[in-house]
Short mmCIF file of the C-alpha atoms (twelve columns), coordinates in Angstrom:
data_MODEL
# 
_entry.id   MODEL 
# 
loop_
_atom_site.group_PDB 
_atom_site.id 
_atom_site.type_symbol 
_atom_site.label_atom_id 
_atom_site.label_alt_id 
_atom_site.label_comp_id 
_atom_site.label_asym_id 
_atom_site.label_seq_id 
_atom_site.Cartn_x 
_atom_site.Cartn_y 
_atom_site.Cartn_z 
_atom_site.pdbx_PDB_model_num 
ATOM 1   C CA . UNK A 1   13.000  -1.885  18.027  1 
ATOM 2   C CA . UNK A 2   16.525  -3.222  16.911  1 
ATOM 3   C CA . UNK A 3   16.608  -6.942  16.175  1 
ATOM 4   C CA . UNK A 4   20.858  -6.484  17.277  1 
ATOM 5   C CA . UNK A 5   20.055  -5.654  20.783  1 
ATOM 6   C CA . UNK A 6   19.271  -6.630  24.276  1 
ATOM 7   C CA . UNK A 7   20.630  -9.933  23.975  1 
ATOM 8   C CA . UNK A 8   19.701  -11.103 20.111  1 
ATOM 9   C CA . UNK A 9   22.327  -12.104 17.748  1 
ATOM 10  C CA . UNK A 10  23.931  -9.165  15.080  1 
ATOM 11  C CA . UNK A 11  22.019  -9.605  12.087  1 
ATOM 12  C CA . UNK A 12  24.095  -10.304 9.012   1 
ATOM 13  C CA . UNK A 13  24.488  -7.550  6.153   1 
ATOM 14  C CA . UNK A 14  23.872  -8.337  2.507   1 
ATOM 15  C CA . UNK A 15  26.408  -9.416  0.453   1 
ATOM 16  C CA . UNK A 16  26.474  -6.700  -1.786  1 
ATOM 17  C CA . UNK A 17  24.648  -4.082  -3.909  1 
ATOM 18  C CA . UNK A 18  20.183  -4.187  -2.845  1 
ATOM 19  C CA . UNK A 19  17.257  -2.424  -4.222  1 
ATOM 20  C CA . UNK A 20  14.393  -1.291  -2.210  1 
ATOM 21  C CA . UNK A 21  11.255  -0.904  -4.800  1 
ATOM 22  C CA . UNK A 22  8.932   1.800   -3.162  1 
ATOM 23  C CA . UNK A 23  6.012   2.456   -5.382  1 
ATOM 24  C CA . UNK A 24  4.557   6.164   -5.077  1 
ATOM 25  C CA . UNK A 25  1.587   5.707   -3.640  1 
ATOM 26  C CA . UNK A 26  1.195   8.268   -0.417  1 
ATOM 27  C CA . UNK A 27  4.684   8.586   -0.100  1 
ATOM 28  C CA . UNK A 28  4.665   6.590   2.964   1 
ATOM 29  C CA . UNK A 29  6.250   3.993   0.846   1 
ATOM 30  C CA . UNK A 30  8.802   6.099   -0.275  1 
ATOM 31  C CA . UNK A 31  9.695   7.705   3.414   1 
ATOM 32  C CA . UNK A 32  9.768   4.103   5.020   1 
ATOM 33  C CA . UNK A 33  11.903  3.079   2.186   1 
ATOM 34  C CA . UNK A 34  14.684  5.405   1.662   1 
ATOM 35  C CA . UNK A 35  15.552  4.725   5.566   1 
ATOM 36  C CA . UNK A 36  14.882  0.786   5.237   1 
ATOM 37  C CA . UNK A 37  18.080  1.112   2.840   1 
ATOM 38  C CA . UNK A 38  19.648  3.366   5.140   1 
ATOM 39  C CA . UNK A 39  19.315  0.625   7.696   1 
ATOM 40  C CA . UNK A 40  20.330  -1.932  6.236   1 
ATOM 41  C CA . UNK A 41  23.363  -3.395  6.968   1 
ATOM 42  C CA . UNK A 42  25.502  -3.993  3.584   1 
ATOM 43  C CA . UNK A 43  28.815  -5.910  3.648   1 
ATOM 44  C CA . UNK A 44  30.017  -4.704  0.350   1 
ATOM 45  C CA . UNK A 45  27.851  -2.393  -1.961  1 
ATOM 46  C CA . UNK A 46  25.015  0.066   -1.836  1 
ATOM 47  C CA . UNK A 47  21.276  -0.114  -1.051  1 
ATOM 48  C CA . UNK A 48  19.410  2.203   -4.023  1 
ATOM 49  C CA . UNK A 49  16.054  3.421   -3.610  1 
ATOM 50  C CA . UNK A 50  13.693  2.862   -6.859  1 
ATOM 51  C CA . UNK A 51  10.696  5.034   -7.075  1 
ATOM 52  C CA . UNK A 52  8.161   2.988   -9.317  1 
ATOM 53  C CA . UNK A 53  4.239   3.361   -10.587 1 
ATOM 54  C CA . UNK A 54  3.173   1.458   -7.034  1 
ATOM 55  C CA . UNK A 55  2.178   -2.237  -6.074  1 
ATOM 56  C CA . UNK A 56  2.444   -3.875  -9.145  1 
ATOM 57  C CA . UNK A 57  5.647   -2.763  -10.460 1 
ATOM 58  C CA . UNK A 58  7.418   -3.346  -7.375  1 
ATOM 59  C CA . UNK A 59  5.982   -7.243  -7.581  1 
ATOM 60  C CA . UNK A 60  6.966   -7.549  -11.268 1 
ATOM 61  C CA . UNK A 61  10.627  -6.345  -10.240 1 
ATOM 62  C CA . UNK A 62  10.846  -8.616  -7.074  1 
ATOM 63  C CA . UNK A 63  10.690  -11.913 -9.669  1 
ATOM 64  C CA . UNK A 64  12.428  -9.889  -12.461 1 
ATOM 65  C CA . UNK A 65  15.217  -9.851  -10.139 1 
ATOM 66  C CA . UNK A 66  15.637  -5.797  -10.359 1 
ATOM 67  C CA . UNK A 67  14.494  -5.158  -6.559  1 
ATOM 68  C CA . UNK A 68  15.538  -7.138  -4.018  1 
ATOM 69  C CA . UNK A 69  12.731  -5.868  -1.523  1 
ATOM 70  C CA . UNK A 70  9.139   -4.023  -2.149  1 
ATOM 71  C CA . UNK A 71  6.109   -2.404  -1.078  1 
ATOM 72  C CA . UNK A 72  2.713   -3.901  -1.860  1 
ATOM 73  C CA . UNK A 73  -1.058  -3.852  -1.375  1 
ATOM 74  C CA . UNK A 74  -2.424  -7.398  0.305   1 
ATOM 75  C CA . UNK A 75  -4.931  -7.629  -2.185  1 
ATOM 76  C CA . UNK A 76  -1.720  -6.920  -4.985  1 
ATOM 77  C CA . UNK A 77  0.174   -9.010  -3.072  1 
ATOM 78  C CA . UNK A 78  -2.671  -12.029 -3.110  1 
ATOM 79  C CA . UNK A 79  -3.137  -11.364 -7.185  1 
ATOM 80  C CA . UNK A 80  0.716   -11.964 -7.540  1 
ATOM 81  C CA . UNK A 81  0.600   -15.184 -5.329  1 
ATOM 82  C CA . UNK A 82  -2.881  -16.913 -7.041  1 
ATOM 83  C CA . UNK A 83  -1.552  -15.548 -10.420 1 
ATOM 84  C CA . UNK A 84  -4.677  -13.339 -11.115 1 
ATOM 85  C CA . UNK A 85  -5.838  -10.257 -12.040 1 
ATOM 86  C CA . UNK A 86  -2.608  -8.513  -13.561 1 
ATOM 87  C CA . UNK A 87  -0.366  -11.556 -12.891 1 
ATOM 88  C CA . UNK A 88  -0.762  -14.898 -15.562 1 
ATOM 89  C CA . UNK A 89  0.833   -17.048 -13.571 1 
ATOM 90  C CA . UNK A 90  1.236   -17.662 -9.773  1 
ATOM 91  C CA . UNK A 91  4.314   -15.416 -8.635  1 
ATOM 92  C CA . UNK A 92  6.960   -16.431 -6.020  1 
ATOM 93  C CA . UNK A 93  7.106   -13.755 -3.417  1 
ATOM 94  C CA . UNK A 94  7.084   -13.843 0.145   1 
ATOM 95  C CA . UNK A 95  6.108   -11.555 2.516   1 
ATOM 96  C CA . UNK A 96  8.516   -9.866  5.080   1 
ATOM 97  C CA . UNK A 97  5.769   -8.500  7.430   1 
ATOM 98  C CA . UNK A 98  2.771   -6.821  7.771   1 
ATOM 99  C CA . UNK A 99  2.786   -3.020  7.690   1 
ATOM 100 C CA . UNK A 100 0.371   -0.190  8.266   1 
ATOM 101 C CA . UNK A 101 -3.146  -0.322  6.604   1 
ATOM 102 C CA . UNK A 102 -3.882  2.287   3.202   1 
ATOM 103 C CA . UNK A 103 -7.536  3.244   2.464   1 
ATOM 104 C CA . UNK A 104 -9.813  3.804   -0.071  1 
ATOM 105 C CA . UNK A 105 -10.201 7.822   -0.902  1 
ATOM 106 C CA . UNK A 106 -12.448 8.625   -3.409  1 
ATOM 107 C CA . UNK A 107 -12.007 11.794  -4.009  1 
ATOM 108 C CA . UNK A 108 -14.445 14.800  -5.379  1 
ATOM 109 C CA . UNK A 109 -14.982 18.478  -5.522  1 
ATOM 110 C CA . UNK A 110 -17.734 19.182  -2.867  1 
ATOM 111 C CA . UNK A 111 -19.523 20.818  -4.854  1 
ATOM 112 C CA . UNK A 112 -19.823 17.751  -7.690  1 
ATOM 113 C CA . UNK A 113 -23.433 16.269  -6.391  1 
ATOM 114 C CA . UNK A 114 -21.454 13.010  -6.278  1 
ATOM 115 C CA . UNK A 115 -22.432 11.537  -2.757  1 
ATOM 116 C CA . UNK A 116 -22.315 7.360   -3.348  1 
ATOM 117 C CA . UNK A 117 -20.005 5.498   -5.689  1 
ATOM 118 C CA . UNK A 118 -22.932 4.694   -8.503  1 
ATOM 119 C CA . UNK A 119 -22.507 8.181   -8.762  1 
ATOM 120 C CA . UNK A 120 -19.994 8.278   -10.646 1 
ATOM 121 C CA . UNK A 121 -21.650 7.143   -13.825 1 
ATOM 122 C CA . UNK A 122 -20.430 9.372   -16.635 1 
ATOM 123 C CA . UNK A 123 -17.561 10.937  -14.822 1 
ATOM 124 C CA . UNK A 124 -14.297 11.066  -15.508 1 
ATOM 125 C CA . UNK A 125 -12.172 9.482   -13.241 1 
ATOM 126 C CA . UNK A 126 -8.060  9.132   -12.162 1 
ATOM 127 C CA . UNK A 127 -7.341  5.914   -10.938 1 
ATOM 128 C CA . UNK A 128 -4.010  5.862   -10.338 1 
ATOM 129 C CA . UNK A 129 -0.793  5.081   -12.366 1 
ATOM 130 C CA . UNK A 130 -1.597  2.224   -15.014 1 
ATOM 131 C CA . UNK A 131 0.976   -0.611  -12.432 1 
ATOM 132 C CA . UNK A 132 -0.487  0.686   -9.187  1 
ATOM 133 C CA . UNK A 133 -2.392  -0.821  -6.533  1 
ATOM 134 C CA . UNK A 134 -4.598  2.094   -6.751  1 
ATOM 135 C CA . UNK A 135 -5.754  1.076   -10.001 1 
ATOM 136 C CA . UNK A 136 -6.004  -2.622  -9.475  1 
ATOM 137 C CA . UNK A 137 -8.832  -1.884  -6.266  1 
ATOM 138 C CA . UNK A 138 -10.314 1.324   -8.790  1 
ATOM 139 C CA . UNK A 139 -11.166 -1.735  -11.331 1 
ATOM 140 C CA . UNK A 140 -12.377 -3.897  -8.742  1 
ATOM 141 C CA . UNK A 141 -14.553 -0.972  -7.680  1 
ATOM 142 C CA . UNK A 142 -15.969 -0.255  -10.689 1 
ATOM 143 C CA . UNK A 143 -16.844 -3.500  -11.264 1 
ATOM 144 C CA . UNK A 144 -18.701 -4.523  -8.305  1 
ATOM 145 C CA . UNK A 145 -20.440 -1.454  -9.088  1 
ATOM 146 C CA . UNK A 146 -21.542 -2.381  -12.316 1 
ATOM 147 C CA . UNK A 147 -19.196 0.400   -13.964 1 
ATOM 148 C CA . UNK A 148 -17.833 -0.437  -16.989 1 
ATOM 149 C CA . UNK A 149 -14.500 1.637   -18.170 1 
ATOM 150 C CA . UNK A 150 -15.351 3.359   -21.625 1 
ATOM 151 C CA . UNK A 151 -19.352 2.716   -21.191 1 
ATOM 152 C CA . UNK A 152 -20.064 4.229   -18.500 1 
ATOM 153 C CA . UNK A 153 -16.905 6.075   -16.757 1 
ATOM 154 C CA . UNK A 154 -14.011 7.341   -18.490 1 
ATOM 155 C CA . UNK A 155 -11.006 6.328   -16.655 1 
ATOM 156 C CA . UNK A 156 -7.222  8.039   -17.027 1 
ATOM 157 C CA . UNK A 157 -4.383  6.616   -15.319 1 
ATOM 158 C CA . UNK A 158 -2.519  9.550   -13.256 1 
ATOM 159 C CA . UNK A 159 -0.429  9.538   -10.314 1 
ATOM 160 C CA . UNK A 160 -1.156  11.129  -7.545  1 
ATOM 161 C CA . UNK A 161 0.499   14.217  -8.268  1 
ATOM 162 C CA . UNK A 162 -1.152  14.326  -11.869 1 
ATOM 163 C CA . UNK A 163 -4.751  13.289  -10.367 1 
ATOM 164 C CA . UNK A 164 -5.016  16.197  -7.701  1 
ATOM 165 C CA . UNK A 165 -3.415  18.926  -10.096 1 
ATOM 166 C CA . UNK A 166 -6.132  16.850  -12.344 1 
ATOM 167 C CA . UNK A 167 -9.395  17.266  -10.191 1 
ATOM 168 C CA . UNK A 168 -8.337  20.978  -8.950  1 
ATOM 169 C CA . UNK A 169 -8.389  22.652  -12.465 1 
ATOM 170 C CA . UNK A 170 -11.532 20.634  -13.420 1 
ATOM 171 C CA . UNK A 171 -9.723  17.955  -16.106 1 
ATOM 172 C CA . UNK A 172 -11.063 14.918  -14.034 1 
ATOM 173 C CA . UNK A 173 -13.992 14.750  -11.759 1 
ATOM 174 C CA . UNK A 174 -12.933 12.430  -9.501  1 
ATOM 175 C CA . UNK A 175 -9.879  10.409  -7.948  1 
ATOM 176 C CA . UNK A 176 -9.699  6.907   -6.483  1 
ATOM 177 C CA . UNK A 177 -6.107  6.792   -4.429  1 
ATOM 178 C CA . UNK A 178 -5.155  4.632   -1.926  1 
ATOM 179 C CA . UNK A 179 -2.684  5.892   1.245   1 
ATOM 180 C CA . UNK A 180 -2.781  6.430   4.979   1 
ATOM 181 C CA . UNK A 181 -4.406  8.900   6.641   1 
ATOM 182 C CA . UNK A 182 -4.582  11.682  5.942   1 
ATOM 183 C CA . UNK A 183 -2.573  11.520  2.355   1 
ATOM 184 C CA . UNK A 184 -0.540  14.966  2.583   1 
ATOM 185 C CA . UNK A 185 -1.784  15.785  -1.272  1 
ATOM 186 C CA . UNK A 186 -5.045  15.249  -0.709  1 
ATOM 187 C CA . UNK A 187 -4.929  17.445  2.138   1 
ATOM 188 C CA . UNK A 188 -3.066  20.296  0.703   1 
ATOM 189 C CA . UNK A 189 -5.668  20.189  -2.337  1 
ATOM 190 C CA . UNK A 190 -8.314  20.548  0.060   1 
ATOM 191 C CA . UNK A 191 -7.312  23.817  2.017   1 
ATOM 192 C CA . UNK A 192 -7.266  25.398  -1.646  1 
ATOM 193 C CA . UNK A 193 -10.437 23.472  -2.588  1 
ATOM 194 C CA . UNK A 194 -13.441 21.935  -0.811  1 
ATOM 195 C CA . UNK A 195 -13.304 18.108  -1.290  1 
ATOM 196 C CA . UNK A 196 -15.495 15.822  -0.423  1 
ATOM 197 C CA . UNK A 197 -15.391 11.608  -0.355  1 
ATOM 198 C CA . UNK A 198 -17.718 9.522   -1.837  1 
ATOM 199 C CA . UNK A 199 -19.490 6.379   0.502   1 
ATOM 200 C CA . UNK A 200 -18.952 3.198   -0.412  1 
ATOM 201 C CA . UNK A 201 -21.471 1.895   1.739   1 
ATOM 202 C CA . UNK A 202 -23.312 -0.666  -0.827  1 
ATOM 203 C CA . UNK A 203 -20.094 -1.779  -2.781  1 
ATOM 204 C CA . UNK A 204 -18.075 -2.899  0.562   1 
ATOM 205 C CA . UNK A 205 -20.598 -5.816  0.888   1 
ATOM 206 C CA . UNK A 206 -19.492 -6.903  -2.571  1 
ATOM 207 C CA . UNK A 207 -15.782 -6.866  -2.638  1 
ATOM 208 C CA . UNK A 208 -15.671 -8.468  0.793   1 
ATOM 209 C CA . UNK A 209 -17.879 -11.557 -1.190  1 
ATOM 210 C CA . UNK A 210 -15.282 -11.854 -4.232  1 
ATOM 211 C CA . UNK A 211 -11.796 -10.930 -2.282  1 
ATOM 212 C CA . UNK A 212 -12.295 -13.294 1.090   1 
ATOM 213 C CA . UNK A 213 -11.717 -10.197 3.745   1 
ATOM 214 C CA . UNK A 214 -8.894  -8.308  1.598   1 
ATOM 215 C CA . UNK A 215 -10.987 -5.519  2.057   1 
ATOM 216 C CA . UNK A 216 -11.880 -4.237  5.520   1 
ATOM 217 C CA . UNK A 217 -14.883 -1.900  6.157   1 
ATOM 218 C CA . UNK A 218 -13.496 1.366   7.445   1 
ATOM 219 C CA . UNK A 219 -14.432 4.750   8.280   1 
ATOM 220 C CA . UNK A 220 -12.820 8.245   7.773   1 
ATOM 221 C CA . UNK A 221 -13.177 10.762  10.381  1 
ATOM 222 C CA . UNK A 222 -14.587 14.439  9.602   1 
ATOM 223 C CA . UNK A 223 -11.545 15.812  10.872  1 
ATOM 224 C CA . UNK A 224 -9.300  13.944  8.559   1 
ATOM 225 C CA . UNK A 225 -9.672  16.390  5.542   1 
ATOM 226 C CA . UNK A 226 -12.666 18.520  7.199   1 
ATOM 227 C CA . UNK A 227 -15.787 17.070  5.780   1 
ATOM 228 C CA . UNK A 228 -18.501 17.643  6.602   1 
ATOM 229 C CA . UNK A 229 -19.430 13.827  8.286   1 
ATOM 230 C CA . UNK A 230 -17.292 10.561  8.360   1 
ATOM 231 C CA . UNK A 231 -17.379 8.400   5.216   1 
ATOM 232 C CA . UNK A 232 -17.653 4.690   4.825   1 
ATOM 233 C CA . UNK A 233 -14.422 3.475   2.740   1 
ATOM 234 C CA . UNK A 234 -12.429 0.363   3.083   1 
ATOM 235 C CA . UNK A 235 -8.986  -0.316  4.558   1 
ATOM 236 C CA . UNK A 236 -6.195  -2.746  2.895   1 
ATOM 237 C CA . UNK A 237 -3.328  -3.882  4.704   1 
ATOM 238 C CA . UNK A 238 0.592   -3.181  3.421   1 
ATOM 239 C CA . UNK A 239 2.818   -5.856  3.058   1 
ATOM 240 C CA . UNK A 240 6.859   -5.764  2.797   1 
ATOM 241 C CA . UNK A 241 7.377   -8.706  0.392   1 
ATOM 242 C CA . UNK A 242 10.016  -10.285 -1.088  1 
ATOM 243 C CA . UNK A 243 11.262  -12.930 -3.724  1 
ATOM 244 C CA . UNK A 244 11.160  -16.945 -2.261  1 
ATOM 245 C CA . UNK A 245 14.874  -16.672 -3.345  1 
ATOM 246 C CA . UNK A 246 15.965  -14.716 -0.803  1 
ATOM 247 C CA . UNK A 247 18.579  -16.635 1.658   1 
ATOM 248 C CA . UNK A 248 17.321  -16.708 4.809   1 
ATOM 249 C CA . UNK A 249 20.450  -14.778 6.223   1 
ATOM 250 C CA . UNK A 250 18.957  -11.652 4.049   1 
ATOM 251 C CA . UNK A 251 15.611  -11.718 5.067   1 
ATOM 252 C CA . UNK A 252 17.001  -11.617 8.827   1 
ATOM 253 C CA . UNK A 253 19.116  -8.368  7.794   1 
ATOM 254 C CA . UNK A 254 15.879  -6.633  6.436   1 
ATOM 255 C CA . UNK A 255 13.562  -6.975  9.507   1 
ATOM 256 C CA . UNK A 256 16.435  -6.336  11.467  1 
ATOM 257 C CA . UNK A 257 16.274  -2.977  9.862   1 
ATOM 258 C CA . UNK A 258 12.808  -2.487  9.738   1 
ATOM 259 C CA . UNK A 259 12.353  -2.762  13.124  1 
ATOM 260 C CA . UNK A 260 15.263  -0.469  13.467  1 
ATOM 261 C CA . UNK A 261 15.062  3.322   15.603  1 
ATOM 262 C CA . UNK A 262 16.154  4.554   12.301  1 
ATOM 263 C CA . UNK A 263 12.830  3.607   10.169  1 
ATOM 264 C CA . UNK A 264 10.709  3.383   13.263  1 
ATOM 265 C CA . UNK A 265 11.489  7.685   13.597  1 
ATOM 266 C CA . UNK A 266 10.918  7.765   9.638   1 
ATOM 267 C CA . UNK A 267 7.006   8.298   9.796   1 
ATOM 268 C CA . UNK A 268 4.272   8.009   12.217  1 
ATOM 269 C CA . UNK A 269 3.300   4.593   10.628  1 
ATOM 270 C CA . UNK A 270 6.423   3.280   11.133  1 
ATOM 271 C CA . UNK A 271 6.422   4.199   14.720  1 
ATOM 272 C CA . UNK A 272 3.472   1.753   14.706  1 
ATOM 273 C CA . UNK A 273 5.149   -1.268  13.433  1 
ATOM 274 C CA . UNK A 274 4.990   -4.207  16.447  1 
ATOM 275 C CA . UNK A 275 6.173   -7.569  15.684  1 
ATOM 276 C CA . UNK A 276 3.943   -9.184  17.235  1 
ATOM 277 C CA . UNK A 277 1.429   -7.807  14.181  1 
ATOM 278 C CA . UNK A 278 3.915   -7.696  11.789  1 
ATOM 279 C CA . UNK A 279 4.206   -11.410 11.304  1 
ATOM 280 C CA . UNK A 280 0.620   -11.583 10.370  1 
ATOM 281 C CA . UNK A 281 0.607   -11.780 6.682   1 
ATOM 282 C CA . UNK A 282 -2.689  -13.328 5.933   1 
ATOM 283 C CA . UNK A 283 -2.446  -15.546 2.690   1 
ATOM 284 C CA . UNK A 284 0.541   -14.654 1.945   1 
ATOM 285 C CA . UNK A 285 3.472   -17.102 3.383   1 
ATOM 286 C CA . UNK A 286 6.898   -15.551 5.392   1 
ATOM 287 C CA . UNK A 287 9.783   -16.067 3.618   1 
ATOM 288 C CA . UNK A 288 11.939  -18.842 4.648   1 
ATOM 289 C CA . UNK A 289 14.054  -17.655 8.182   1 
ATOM 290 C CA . UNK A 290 11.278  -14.646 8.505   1 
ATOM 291 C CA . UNK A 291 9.715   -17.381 11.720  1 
ATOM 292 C CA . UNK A 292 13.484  -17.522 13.082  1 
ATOM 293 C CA . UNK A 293 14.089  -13.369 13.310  1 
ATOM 294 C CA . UNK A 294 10.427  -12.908 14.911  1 
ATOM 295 C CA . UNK A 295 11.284  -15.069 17.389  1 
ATOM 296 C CA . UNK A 296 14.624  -13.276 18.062  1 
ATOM 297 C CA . UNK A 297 12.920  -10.034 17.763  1 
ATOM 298 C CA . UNK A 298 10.430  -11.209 20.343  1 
ATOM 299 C CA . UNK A 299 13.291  -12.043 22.876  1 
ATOM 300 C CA . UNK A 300 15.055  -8.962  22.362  1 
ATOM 301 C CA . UNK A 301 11.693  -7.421  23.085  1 
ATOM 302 C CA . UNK A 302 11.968  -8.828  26.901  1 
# 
């Protein structure tokens, strides 16, 4: 859906050179982003894609001032706002709108014995690149589960390129990632080697106490990476955020070209993104004049 059509105003362009901080997690983030700064309207500069280790980096470069838009995790997102977990101090970001949901994929070789998260005791485990979202919900995880890093799991950050590679030739025995469904690495590791995911039935009931409904019980079908049943995960919601410094004239530009044909024919999750759902952002407040372009999106939608 373009925000300059069917009767709503021609969103402005930037002033000049953007950044559009992606993460690596899935590469969902990466495929939406590349054509979000394709989209973007820019009245005199560039719009640069910066691949980074995931949620947390792309935060720490909205308020350094080195991305101008990012990627992020709601529960990443809600750590940066409250100023907890990886973040001292309450950050100020915004969010741009609500995206497609990621979920929980812990991953092992089906043949590992490893059925439920507790499991896991005395494994070694990937959980994702050290400024990742991945590794902030792996943490959380292991913690609810009584796990304690260096006691009682080894953990090794690795991307997700590193962490499959990783688990096929036996280094790790397990992977906690975070992505849609189906992740497209996970899925090409499993036609060369049964996989299996572990059930976090048990430890749901726990993060949902501590987070306030970050965390969403979910399912994943059989079919998704041919298991042999559907496994209990948990589902986290995608935000597109932003700095509170950005004029409201920018944020208009940006959902204009999110909700652009060009990013909608991206990826299958971005064919998905409504406004009407988009402008649900939980905790997290819109950035100032993100009320105004729903409202024009929503006419143009008539």
């Amino acid at each position: 859906m373009l925000l300059a059509g069917c009767g709503a105003a021609a969103p402005p362009g930037l002033p000049g050179d953007a950044m559009v901080a992606t993460g690596n997690e899935g590469g969902v983030f990466v495929t939406i982003g590349r054509e979000l700064a394709r989209a973007v309207p820019v009245a005199d500069g560039t719009v640069s894609v910066v691949r980074t280790d995931g949620s947390v980096a792309n935060l720490v470069r909205l308020t350094g001032g080195s991305a101008d838009v990012g990627f992020s995790l709601a529960d990443t997102a809600e750590a940066a706002f409250g100023g907890t977990g990886p973040f001292e101090a309450p950050q100020p970001v915004c969010a741009l709108a609500r995206l497609y949901d990621s979920y929980v994929q812990v991953v092992v070789r089906a043949d590992s014995g490893v059925t439920r998260f507790d499991g896991l005791r005395g494994r070694r485990i990937a959980i994702g690149s050290a400024e990742s979202g991945s590794a902030l919900v792996a943490n959380r995880l292991l913690d609810a589960a009584g796990l304690v890093p260096g006691r009682d799991v080894r953990t090794v950050h690795a991307d997700l390129a590193a962490a499959t590679a990783a688990l096929e030739a036996g280094g790790i025995d397990a992977m906690i990632w975070l992505g849609g469904l189906p992740t497209a690495a996970v899925a090409d590791l499993a036609a060369r080697v049964p996989l299996a995911l572990v059930d976090l039935d048990g430890v749901t009931t726990a993060l949902d106490d501590r987070y306030d409904d970050v965390y969403r019980p979910s399912t994943v079908p059989a079919s998704v990476y041919g298991t042999p049943a559907p496994v209990r995960t948990l589902s986290i919601t995608n935000y597109l955020m932003a700095s509170t410094a950005m004029p409201p004239d920018e944020v208009r530009a940006w959902l204009g070209a999110l909700f652009s044909e060009r990013v909608a024919g991206s990826h299958r999750e971005a064919e998905r993104l409504n406004p009407r759902t988009a402008i649900g952002t939980g905790s997290i407040p819109l950035c100032a004049g993100a009320a105004e372009a729903y409202r024009e999106l929503g006419r143009g939608d008539r």
